[in-house]
Tab-separated table of C-alpha atoms in Angstrom:
chain	number	residue	atom	x	y	z
A	1	MET	CA	0.000	0.000	0.000
A	2	PRO	CA	1.391	3.469	-0.850
A	3	VAL	CA	2.614	5.493	2.102
A	4	MET	CA	0.457	8.478	2.973
A	5	PRO	CA	2.221	11.859	2.958
A	6	VAL	CA	3.472	13.131	6.314
A	7	MET	CA	1.120	15.776	7.623
A	8	PRO	CA	2.318	19.119	8.933
A	9	ALA	CA	1.966	19.770	12.632
A	10	ALA	CA	-1.434	21.160	13.478
A	11	THR	CA	-1.742	24.555	15.115
A	12	PRO	CA	-4.426	26.036	17.374
A	13	LEU	CA	-7.318	27.919	15.843
A	14	ASN	CA	-7.138	31.685	15.650
A	15	ALA	CA	-9.001	32.808	18.769
A	16	SER	CA	-10.356	35.851	16.928
A	17	ILE	CA	-12.673	33.661	14.818
A	18	ILE	CA	-14.295	32.091	17.882
A	19	THR	CA	-16.532	34.885	19.144
A	20	ARG	CA	-20.297	35.149	19.459
A	21	ARG	CA	-20.394	37.654	16.621
A	22	ALA	CA	-18.234	35.492	14.359
A	23	ILE	CA	-20.290	32.379	15.124
A	24	ALA	CA	-23.532	34.254	14.460
A	25	ARG	CA	-22.114	35.645	11.214
A	26	GLN	CA	-21.241	32.149	10.049
A	27	ALA	CA	-24.486	30.702	11.389
A	28	TRP	CA	-27.074	32.994	9.818
A	29	PRO	CA	-26.668	31.736	6.238
A	30	ILE	CA	-26.741	28.144	7.536
A	31	ILE	CA	-29.803	28.966	9.622
A	32	LEU	CA	-31.565	30.362	6.585
A	33	ALA	CA	-30.480	27.392	4.473
A	34	ASN	CA	-31.566	24.895	7.117
A	35	ALA	CA	-34.806	26.744	7.763
A	36	ALA	CA	-35.378	26.522	4.018
A	37	VAL	CA	-35.042	22.720	4.106
A	38	PRO	CA	-38.374	22.063	5.867
A	39	THR	CA	-40.041	24.673	3.670
A	40	LEU	CA	-39.891	21.975	1.008
A	41	GLY	CA	-42.323	20.075	3.228
A	42	LEU	CA	-44.250	23.220	4.088
A	43	ILE	CA	-44.692	24.081	0.405
A	44	ASP	CA	-45.829	20.546	-0.393
A	45	THR	CA	-48.229	20.574	2.558
A	46	ALA	CA	-49.650	23.994	1.686
A	47	VAL	CA	-50.251	23.055	-1.973
A	48	ILE	CA	-52.076	19.832	-1.055
A	49	GLY	CA	-53.753	21.488	1.941
A	50	HIS	CA	-55.430	23.983	-0.373
A	51	TYR	CA	-55.872	21.943	-3.566
A	52	GLY	CA	-56.509	18.494	-2.078
A	53	SER	CA	-58.420	16.593	0.580
A	54	ALA	CA	-57.678	15.250	4.049
A	55	ALA	CA	-56.842	11.879	2.464
A	56	GLU	CA	-54.290	13.511	0.141
A	57	LEU	CA	-52.800	15.473	3.023
A	58	GLY	CA	-52.531	12.276	5.050
A	59	ALA	CA	-50.989	10.529	2.032
A	60	LEU	CA	-48.378	13.247	1.778
A	61	ALA	CA	-47.641	12.763	5.485
A	62	LEU	CA	-46.978	9.036	5.004
A	63	GLY	CA	-44.991	9.637	1.818
A	64	ALA	CA	-42.866	12.346	3.402
A	65	LEU	CA	-42.237	10.062	6.382
A	66	LEU	CA	-40.989	7.326	4.041
A	67	PHE	CA	-38.571	9.754	2.405
A	68	ASN	CA	-37.408	10.818	5.838
A	69	PHE	CA	-36.550	7.192	6.525
A	70	VAL	CA	-34.948	6.647	3.129
A	71	TYR	CA	-32.957	9.892	2.825
A	72	TRP	CA	-32.229	10.643	6.463
A	73	SER	CA	-30.951	7.091	6.846
A	74	PHE	CA	-28.135	8.236	4.577
A	75	GLY	CA	-27.637	11.490	6.436
A	76	PHE	CA	-24.132	10.260	7.228
A	77	LEU	CA	-23.239	11.461	3.723
A	78	ARG	CA	-23.704	15.013	4.988
A	79	MET	CA	-22.587	14.602	8.596
A	80	GLY	CA	-19.583	12.401	7.942
A	81	THR	CA	-18.414	14.681	5.134
A	82	THR	CA	-18.676	17.703	7.420
A	83	GLY	CA	-16.700	16.131	10.262
A	84	PHE	CA	-13.903	14.630	8.182
A	85	THR	CA	-13.657	17.721	5.950
A	86	ALA	CA	-13.425	20.115	8.881
A	87	GLN	CA	-10.768	17.997	10.592
A	88	ALA	CA	-8.695	17.727	7.390
A	89	ALA	CA	-8.955	21.461	6.787
A	90	GLY	CA	-8.025	22.184	10.421
A	91	ALA	CA	-4.924	20.030	9.984
A	92	GLY	CA	-4.002	21.785	6.724
A	93	ASP	CA	-4.502	18.651	4.608
A	94	GLU	CA	-6.294	19.875	1.468
A	95	ALA	CA	-5.720	16.639	-0.433
A	96	GLU	CA	-7.632	14.754	2.262
A	97	VAL	CA	-10.470	17.278	1.928
A	98	ARG	CA	-10.791	16.332	-1.740
A	99	ALA	CA	-10.428	12.624	-0.961
A	100	THR	CA	-13.222	12.846	1.611
A	101	VAL	CA	-15.554	14.357	-0.962
A	102	GLY	CA	-14.518	11.778	-3.566
A	103	ARG	CA	-15.274	8.835	-1.291
A	104	ALA	CA	-18.598	10.272	-0.180
A	105	GLY	CA	-19.638	11.269	-3.702
A	106	LEU	CA	-19.101	7.808	-5.137
A	107	LEU	CA	-21.062	6.302	-2.255
A	108	ALA	CA	-23.924	8.786	-2.753
A	109	VAL	CA	-24.345	7.953	-6.440
A	110	GLY	CA	-24.238	4.209	-5.780
A	111	LEU	CA	-26.802	4.409	-2.995
A	112	GLY	CA	-29.089	6.618	-5.089
A	113	ILE	CA	-29.129	4.135	-7.953
A	114	ALA	CA	-29.856	1.316	-5.499
A	115	LEU	CA	-32.804	3.224	-4.052
A	116	MET	CA	-34.337	3.695	-7.496
A	117	ALA	CA	-33.904	0.001	-8.281
A	118	LEU	CA	-35.493	-1.073	-4.976
A	119	GLN	CA	-38.540	1.190	-5.026
A	120	GLY	CA	-40.943	-1.764	-5.451
A	121	PRO	CA	-39.827	-3.769	-2.394
A	122	THR	CA	-39.474	-0.538	-0.391
A	123	THR	CA	-43.087	0.552	-0.901
A	124	TRP	CA	-44.399	-2.996	-0.365
A	125	LEU	CA	-42.623	-3.299	2.982
A	126	TYR	CA	-43.392	0.223	4.170
A	127	PHE	CA	-47.119	0.257	3.476
A	128	GLY	CA	-47.421	-3.253	4.872
A	129	LEU	CA	-46.261	-1.854	8.220
A	130	MET	CA	-48.332	1.353	8.263
A	131	ASP	CA	-51.937	1.746	9.396
A	132	GLY	CA	-53.224	4.280	6.863
A	133	SER	CA	-56.435	3.789	4.886
A	134	ASP	CA	-56.325	2.160	1.433
A	135	GLU	CA	-56.930	5.508	-0.290
A	136	VAL	CA	-54.178	7.248	1.663
A	137	GLU	CA	-51.642	4.493	0.988
A	138	SER	CA	-52.439	4.372	-2.735
A	139	ILE	CA	-51.910	8.116	-3.164
A	140	SER	CA	-48.790	8.032	-1.001
A	141	GLU	CA	-47.220	5.268	-3.103
A	142	ALA	CA	-47.755	7.310	-6.280
A	143	TYR	CA	-45.954	10.234	-4.610
A	144	TYR	CA	-43.015	8.030	-3.596
A	145	ARG	CA	-42.603	6.393	-7.004
A	146	ALA	CA	-42.452	9.805	-8.677
A	147	ARG	CA	-40.021	11.417	-6.249
A	148	ILE	CA	-37.588	8.487	-5.873
A	149	TRP	CA	-36.098	9.196	-9.336
A	150	GLY	CA	-34.305	12.131	-7.770
A	151	ALA	CA	-32.463	9.925	-5.259
A	152	PRO	CA	-28.912	10.100	-6.748
A	153	ALA	CA	-29.173	13.876	-6.981
A	154	ALA	CA	-30.594	14.254	-3.459
A	155	LEU	CA	-27.831	12.154	-1.893
A	156	THR	CA	-25.123	13.954	-3.860
A	157	LEU	CA	-26.528	17.221	-2.529
A	158	PHE	CA	-25.945	15.832	0.987
A	159	VAL	CA	-22.244	15.462	0.180
A	160	CYS	CA	-22.009	18.944	-1.325
A	161	SER	CA	-23.715	20.426	1.738
A	162	GLY	CA	-21.374	18.552	4.073
A	163	LEU	CA	-18.331	19.954	2.280
A	164	LEU	CA	-19.626	23.530	2.310
A	165	ILE	CA	-20.466	23.348	6.017
A	166	GLY	CA	-17.123	21.764	6.883
A	167	LEU	CA	-15.229	24.503	5.048
A	168	GLY	CA	-17.358	27.290	6.529
A	169	ARG	CA	-18.881	28.294	3.161
A	170	SER	CA	-22.293	28.980	4.620
A	171	ARG	CA	-23.366	31.638	2.123
A	172	THR	CA	-22.722	29.280	-0.764
A	173	LEU	CA	-24.792	26.629	1.007
A	174	LEU	CA	-27.616	29.141	1.358
A	175	GLY	CA	-27.548	29.869	-2.351
A	176	VAL	CA	-27.787	26.184	-3.226
A	177	GLN	CA	-30.688	25.620	-0.840
A	178	LEU	CA	-32.619	28.649	-2.070
A	179	LEU	CA	-32.228	27.434	-5.631
A	180	LEU	CA	-33.646	24.037	-4.651
A	181	ASN	CA	-36.574	25.603	-2.806
A	182	GLY	CA	-37.407	28.034	-5.575
A	183	LEU	CA	-37.435	25.321	-8.217
A	184	ASN	CA	-39.436	22.994	-5.963
A	185	ALA	CA	-42.072	25.634	-5.169
A	186	GLY	CA	-42.610	26.584	-8.794
A	187	LEU	CA	-42.775	22.984	-10.022
A	188	ASP	CA	-45.128	21.917	-7.192
A	189	ILE	CA	-47.604	24.685	-7.900
A	190	TRP	CA	-47.488	23.987	-11.632
A	191	LEU	CA	-47.673	20.180	-11.541
A	192	ALA	CA	-49.879	19.599	-8.474
A	193	GLY	CA	-51.983	22.753	-8.687
A	194	ALA	CA	-52.265	23.949	-12.283
A	195	LEU	CA	-52.056	20.509	-13.912
A	196	GLY	CA	-54.021	18.778	-11.145
A	197	MET	CA	-51.527	15.937	-10.640
A	198	GLY	CA	-51.943	16.021	-6.856
A	199	ALA	CA	-49.437	14.190	-4.659
A	200	ARG	CA	-47.782	12.530	-7.677
A	201	GLY	CA	-47.091	15.991	-9.114
A	202	ILE	CA	-45.520	17.019	-5.800
A	203	GLY	CA	-43.133	14.056	-5.971
A	204	LEU	CA	-42.233	14.628	-9.613
A	205	GLY	CA	-41.624	18.344	-9.088
A	206	THR	CA	-39.315	17.680	-6.154
A	207	ALA	CA	-37.289	15.121	-8.133
A	208	ILE	CA	-36.786	17.515	-11.053
A	209	ALA	CA	-35.758	20.315	-8.683
A	210	GLU	CA	-33.206	18.020	-7.003
A	211	TRP	CA	-31.536	17.099	-10.292
A	212	LEU	CA	-31.284	20.693	-11.511
A	213	THR	CA	-29.891	21.905	-8.189
A	214	CYS	CA	-27.438	19.014	-7.961
A	215	GLY	CA	-25.899	19.978	-11.294
A	216	VAL	CA	-25.309	23.522	-10.088
A	217	ALA	CA	-23.967	22.387	-6.684
A	218	VAL	CA	-21.412	20.004	-8.211
A	219	LEU	CA	-20.068	22.781	-10.438
A	220	VAL	CA	-19.778	25.079	-7.405
A	221	VAL	CA	-17.939	22.435	-5.347
A	222	VAL	CA	-15.469	21.618	-8.129
A	223	ARG	CA	-14.657	25.285	-8.561
A	224	LEU	CA	-14.169	25.752	-4.800
A	225	LEU	CA	-11.851	22.765	-4.505
A	226	ARG	CA	-9.797	23.891	-7.509
A	227	GLU	CA	-9.297	27.288	-5.869
A	228	ARG	CA	-7.925	25.505	-2.759
A	229	HIS	CA	-5.736	23.099	-4.739
A	230	HIS	CA	-2.211	24.334	-3.959
A	231	ASP	CA	-0.607	21.009	-2.982
A	232	LYS	CA	1.371	18.750	-5.313
A	233	GLU	CA	-1.080	15.847	-5.237
A	234	PRO	CA	-3.605	15.267	-8.079
A	235	PHE	CA	-6.907	17.107	-7.909
A	236	LEU	CA	-8.598	13.720	-7.495
A	237	PRO	CA	-6.124	11.911	-5.176
A	238	GLY	CA	-6.963	8.346	-6.143
A	239	VAL	CA	-4.424	6.841	-3.731
A	240	ARG	CA	-6.108	8.564	-0.812
A	241	ILE	CA	-9.632	7.803	-1.997
A	242	ARG	CA	-8.743	4.085	-2.185
A	243	ASN	CA	-6.775	4.039	1.083
A	244	LEU	CA	-8.158	1.106	3.087
A	245	ALA	CA	-7.541	2.653	6.511
A	246	ARG	CA	-9.447	5.797	5.549
A	247	LEU	CA	-12.206	3.753	3.971
A	248	ARG	CA	-12.597	1.637	7.097
A	249	GLN	CA	-12.674	4.760	9.264
A	250	ALA	CA	-15.288	6.380	7.055
A	251	MET	CA	-17.456	3.262	6.849
A	252	ALA	CA	-17.348	2.733	10.617
A	253	ALA	CA	-18.377	6.334	11.232
A	254	ASN	CA	-21.069	6.140	8.553
A	255	GLY	CA	-22.471	2.974	10.089
A	256	ASP	CA	-22.675	4.547	13.540
A	257	ILE	CA	-24.347	7.690	12.177
A	258	MET	CA	-26.795	5.577	10.200
A	259	VAL	CA	-27.854	3.651	13.316
A	260	ARG	CA	-28.213	6.930	15.184
A	261	THR	CA	-30.323	8.411	12.388
A	262	LEU	CA	-32.511	5.319	12.108
A	263	CYS	CA	-33.239	5.578	15.835
A	264	LEU	CA	-34.391	9.162	15.387
A	265	LEU	CA	-36.445	8.308	12.325
A	266	PHE	CA	-38.044	5.381	14.103
A	267	GLY	CA	-39.027	7.781	16.870
A	268	PHE	CA	-40.632	10.187	14.380
A	269	GLY	CA	-42.219	7.242	12.581
A	270	TRP	CA	-43.691	5.948	15.816
A	271	LEU	CA	-45.358	9.330	16.343
A	272	ALA	CA	-46.820	9.373	12.823
A	273	ASN	CA	-47.986	5.772	12.840
A	274	ALA	CA	-49.504	5.998	16.315
A	275	GLY	CA	-51.308	9.150	15.199
A	276	ALA	CA	-52.663	7.300	12.152
A	277	ARG	CA	-54.444	4.894	14.491
A	278	PHE	CA	-56.539	7.845	15.700
A	279	GLY	CA	-57.759	8.526	12.136
A	280	ASP	CA	-56.860	10.596	9.065
A	281	VAL	CA	-57.608	13.910	10.799
A	282	VAL	CA	-55.167	13.309	13.667
A	283	LEU	CA	-52.592	11.952	11.207
A	284	ALA	CA	-52.867	15.129	9.123
A	285	ALA	CA	-52.751	17.384	12.213
A	286	ASN	CA	-49.640	15.683	13.567
A	287	HIS	CA	-48.008	16.047	10.169
A	288	ILE	CA	-48.601	19.792	10.257
A	289	LEU	CA	-47.193	20.032	13.798
A	290	LEU	CA	-44.132	18.069	12.706
A	291	GLN	CA	-43.588	20.638	9.956
A	292	LEU	CA	-43.339	23.291	12.698
A	293	VAL	CA	-40.995	21.050	14.691
A	294	SER	CA	-38.852	20.460	11.618
A	295	PHE	CA	-38.719	24.164	10.839
A	296	SER	CA	-37.549	24.936	14.366
A	297	ALA	CA	-35.183	21.971	14.485
A	298	PHE	CA	-33.398	22.867	11.295
A	299	PHE	CA	-33.231	26.470	12.478
A	300	LEU	CA	-31.500	25.394	15.685
A	301	ASP	CA	-29.278	23.045	13.751
A	302	GLY	CA	-27.749	26.130	12.133
A	303	PHE	CA	-25.770	26.666	15.323
A	304	ALA	CA	-25.086	22.946	15.618
A	305	PHE	CA	-23.669	22.945	12.077
A	306	VAL	CA	-21.328	25.798	12.957
A	307	ALA	CA	-20.286	23.765	15.984
A	308	GLU	CA	-19.614	20.792	13.702
A	309	ALA	CA	-17.295	22.826	11.486
A	310	LEU	CA	-15.441	24.659	14.268
A	311	VAL	CA	-15.240	21.634	16.574
A	312	GLY	CA	-13.899	19.625	13.648
A	313	ALA	CA	-11.303	22.300	12.908
A	314	ALA	CA	-10.308	22.436	16.592
A	315	TRP	CA	-10.087	18.637	16.661
A	316	GLY	CA	-7.892	18.578	13.572
A	317	ALA	CA	-5.720	21.333	15.035
A	318	ARG	CA	-5.660	19.560	18.448
A	319	ASP	CA	-6.825	22.771	20.121
A	320	ARG	CA	-8.490	22.109	23.486
A	321	ALA	CA	-9.146	25.778	24.296
A	322	GLY	CA	-10.721	26.382	20.897
A	323	PHE	CA	-12.910	23.304	21.293
A	324	SER	CA	-14.281	24.451	24.646
A	325	ARG	CA	-14.902	27.996	23.449
A	326	VAL	CA	-16.778	26.855	20.336
A	327	VAL	CA	-19.057	24.586	22.372
A	328	ARG	CA	-19.866	27.223	24.977
A	329	LEU	CA	-20.538	30.173	22.685
A	330	SER	CA	-22.509	28.297	20.037
A	331	SER	CA	-24.657	26.661	22.725
A	332	GLU	CA	-25.465	30.005	24.341
A	333	LEU	CA	-26.687	31.390	21.026
A	334	ALA	CA	-28.690	28.231	20.306
A	335	ALA	CA	-30.442	28.347	23.699
A	336	VAL	CA	-31.600	31.930	23.185
A	337	THR	CA	-32.857	31.011	19.723
A	338	ALA	CA	-34.809	28.024	21.078
A	339	LEU	CA	-36.639	30.217	23.575
A	340	ALA	CA	-37.535	32.692	20.855
A	341	LEU	CA	-38.841	29.961	18.557
A	342	ALA	CA	-40.996	28.444	21.295
A	343	ALA	CA	-42.506	31.847	22.025
A	344	LEU	CA	-43.331	32.324	18.346
A	345	ILE	CA	-45.053	28.939	18.210
A	346	LEU	CA	-47.218	29.784	21.226
A	347	LEU	CA	-48.105	33.228	19.904
A	348	PHE	CA	-48.499	32.587	16.188
A	349	GLY	CA	-48.788	28.823	15.845
A	350	GLY	CA	-52.501	29.015	15.171
A	351	THR	CA	-51.894	31.377	12.273
A	352	ALA	CA	-49.259	29.019	10.871
A	353	VAL	CA	-51.648	26.064	11.082
A	354	ALA	CA	-54.356	28.041	9.298
A	355	GLY	CA	-51.891	28.887	6.560
A	356	LEU	CA	-51.060	25.219	6.001
A	357	THR	CA	-54.611	23.857	5.751
A	358	ASN	CA	-58.170	25.079	5.372
A	359	LEU	CA	-59.663	21.865	6.771
A	360	PRO	CA	-61.474	22.845	10.035
A	361	ALA	CA	-61.140	19.478	11.811
A	362	VAL	CA	-57.409	19.282	11.106
A	363	ARG	CA	-56.902	22.859	12.301
A	364	GLU	CA	-58.705	22.197	15.586
A	365	VAL	CA	-56.617	19.155	16.481
A	366	ALA	CA	-53.321	20.809	15.496
A	367	ILE	CA	-53.972	23.986	17.491
A	368	ALA	CA	-54.896	21.953	20.596
A	369	HIS	CA	-51.425	20.348	20.539
A	370	LEU	CA	-49.335	23.469	19.891
A	371	PRO	CA	-48.038	23.722	23.512
A	372	TRP	CA	-46.351	20.334	23.104
A	373	THR	CA	-44.635	21.598	19.981
A	374	ALA	CA	-43.287	24.653	21.822
A	375	LEU	CA	-42.074	22.543	24.760
A	376	TYR	CA	-40.296	20.157	22.415
A	377	VAL	CA	-38.434	23.028	20.733
A	378	VAL	CA	-37.203	24.494	24.044
A	379	LEU	CA	-35.941	21.170	25.360
A	380	SER	CA	-34.437	19.980	22.077
A	381	VAL	CA	-31.570	22.464	21.914
A	382	ALA	CA	-29.221	20.416	24.115
A	383	ALA	CA	-29.566	17.324	21.935
A	384	PHE	CA	-28.907	19.273	18.742
A	385	GLN	CA	-25.822	20.989	20.112
A	386	LEU	CA	-24.346	17.774	21.473
A	387	ASP	CA	-24.949	16.080	18.132
A	388	GLY	CA	-22.994	18.868	16.445
A	389	VAL	CA	-20.087	18.462	18.853
A	390	PHE	CA	-19.838	14.705	18.394
A	391	ILE	CA	-20.147	14.925	14.600
A	392	GLY	CA	-17.353	17.498	14.453
A	393	ALA	CA	-15.142	15.258	16.575
A	394	THR	CA	-16.288	12.202	14.543
A	395	ARG	CA	-16.999	10.372	17.819
A	396	THR	CA	-19.861	8.498	16.230
A	397	ARG	CA	-19.922	5.380	18.402
A	398	GLU	CA	-21.010	7.461	21.375
A	399	MET	CA	-23.809	9.034	19.307
A	400	ARG	CA	-24.990	5.582	18.255
A	401	ASN	CA	-25.097	4.255	21.821
A	402	ALA	CA	-26.911	7.315	23.159
A	403	SER	CA	-29.519	7.108	20.394
A	404	LEU	CA	-30.282	3.459	21.072
A	405	LEU	CA	-30.734	4.170	24.784
A	406	SER	CA	-32.977	7.211	24.245
A	407	LEU	CA	-35.157	5.330	21.753
A	408	ALA	CA	-35.734	2.593	24.322
A	409	VAL	CA	-36.753	5.207	26.901
A	410	TYR	CA	-39.142	6.805	24.384
A	411	LEU	CA	-40.908	3.571	23.490
A	412	LEU	CA	-41.282	2.570	27.129
A	413	ALA	CA	-42.864	5.952	27.843
A	414	ALA	CA	-45.063	6.067	24.716
A	415	TRP	CA	-47.140	2.960	25.337
A	416	PRO	CA	-48.621	3.907	28.744
A	417	MET	CA	-48.835	7.652	27.978
A	418	THR	CA	-50.725	7.089	24.719
A	419	ALA	CA	-53.075	4.622	26.381
A	420	LEU	CA	-53.881	7.135	29.132
A	421	TRP	CA	-54.007	10.461	27.261
A	422	GLY	CA	-54.339	9.623	23.567
A	423	ASN	CA	-52.570	11.971	21.166
A	424	HIS	CA	-51.542	14.282	24.021
A	425	GLY	CA	-49.778	11.353	25.668
A	426	LEU	CA	-48.079	10.563	22.375
A	427	TRP	CA	-46.640	14.079	22.194
A	428	ALA	CA	-45.596	13.963	25.866
A	429	ALA	CA	-43.572	10.823	25.125
A	430	PHE	CA	-42.047	12.569	22.109
A	431	VAL	CA	-40.781	15.301	24.448
A	432	VAL	CA	-39.315	12.617	26.734
A	433	PHE	CA	-37.472	11.262	23.705
A	434	VAL	CA	-35.556	14.456	22.940
A	435	VAL	CA	-34.638	14.992	26.607
A	436	ALA	CA	-33.337	11.432	26.865
A	437	ARG	CA	-31.178	12.010	23.760
A	438	ALA	CA	-29.317	14.832	25.489
A	439	LEU	CA	-28.991	13.147	28.866
A	440	ALA	CA	-27.550	10.012	27.273
A	441	LEU	CA	-24.764	12.061	25.617
A	442	VAL	CA	-23.730	14.045	28.698
A	443	PRO	CA	-21.417	11.376	30.229
A	444	TYR	CA	-19.677	10.924	26.867
A	445	TYR	CA	-19.232	14.678	26.509
A	446	ARG	CA	-17.417	14.922	29.832
A	447	LYS	CA	-14.857	12.415	28.551
A	448	LEU	CA	-14.632	14.163	25.184
A	449	GLY	CA	-13.410	17.434	26.678
A	450	THR	CA	-10.462	15.706	28.350
A	451	SER	CA	-9.536	13.530	25.352
A	452	PRO	CA	-5.806	13.151	24.529
A	453	ALA	CA	-6.732	14.073	20.947
A	454	LEU	CA	-6.949	17.682	22.196
A	455	ASN	CA	-3.424	18.390	23.373
A	456	GLY	CA	-3.265	22.153	23.118
A	457	GLY	CA	-2.206	22.307	19.489
A	458	SER	CA	1.179	20.645	19.833
A	459	GLY	CA	2.223	17.480	18.108
A	460	ALA	CA	1.433	15.899	14.805
A	461	ARG	CA	-2.001	14.909	13.739
A	462	GLN	CA	-2.647	11.219	14.319
């Protein structure tokens, strides 16, 4: 096996870039980009909410949940790319930055093709497990089979986003996300509304938007990497991309992140499926509330993504002081933001629900459960921030273990709470879930801050 080049000694981060103002300046484009992510779901929901029926809205809920399972299961393409990219950049290893993207990009394309090929077995298994009505499941399957053709593009966009976050190019990320949202909104309104294609038109419009945006994003990433290419290694360092040690490290981290993500998705799926047992109206109402949760969650994740990039850079530079400062300052900003978001949900949540559907029964159920949504947002900030820290440090095994434990706590709480208080009990258990996620990571975090990998910036990168 070829010998990897000797890396230069890492140096501590410049303390001037780790301030509240600097973190906020880097975070706001990511916040806008991340807040734009769930607007894809909000746009889809609003179009069907006004042009369709409760059955179509429920079908979109089940279809969107399936894509959450399918795409978010491969969220390691974004998270792993961010962590490894930030660490390589922090260590001054630009060739490894390009190798990280190369490995992840090839994996994304392969997985996307596999998802398209397996759409038949996927829908058969999924709808065999769900409790929706026949009409809802039929419409939902049509939506899935239209949208799945965008899978290679969607997964490649994960890799591009991970690179941009890891390198701190948040404004570029915002531009890519706004392009995707603009294309998706226009195509949804045209196909589902003007042409009357319903949920199938929503899926087709999203797939087309993903392919067009992916083409632009790849061109942007190639240009960025060429601008940073000042080393003597090839632009595509094939030796590094094929390096077995790096591949094993990446696959181990990806596997841990995938298990962690599946635990989260199972938790969200449990909420949706349990709500479906209460009827189409409750299913549709919970879907709308989850859109508000997703909007808030991605908003908060803006600070977590900054933590990923800066923690990764500190980890690559072996800078203990920089690591601690990033965690503290980004978490303070995230906590204030969580309180503000919860207040907005309590004050204006009813208006948001009315904007997403004109179905009176769905509105009534959703508004009655808004306090649970606000409570979830306030208590979720710790879990999001800790996730960002562990992704940046690529300590994925700890994330996996904490997710498995918190999922077990959630399921044990959900059964009796739902039996006693119905949909309110279901949402109470959902709040327990996010609190358990944070508490399970706290012991690991205490060990992380004293890790030998952070040795004050001296010594070579291992």
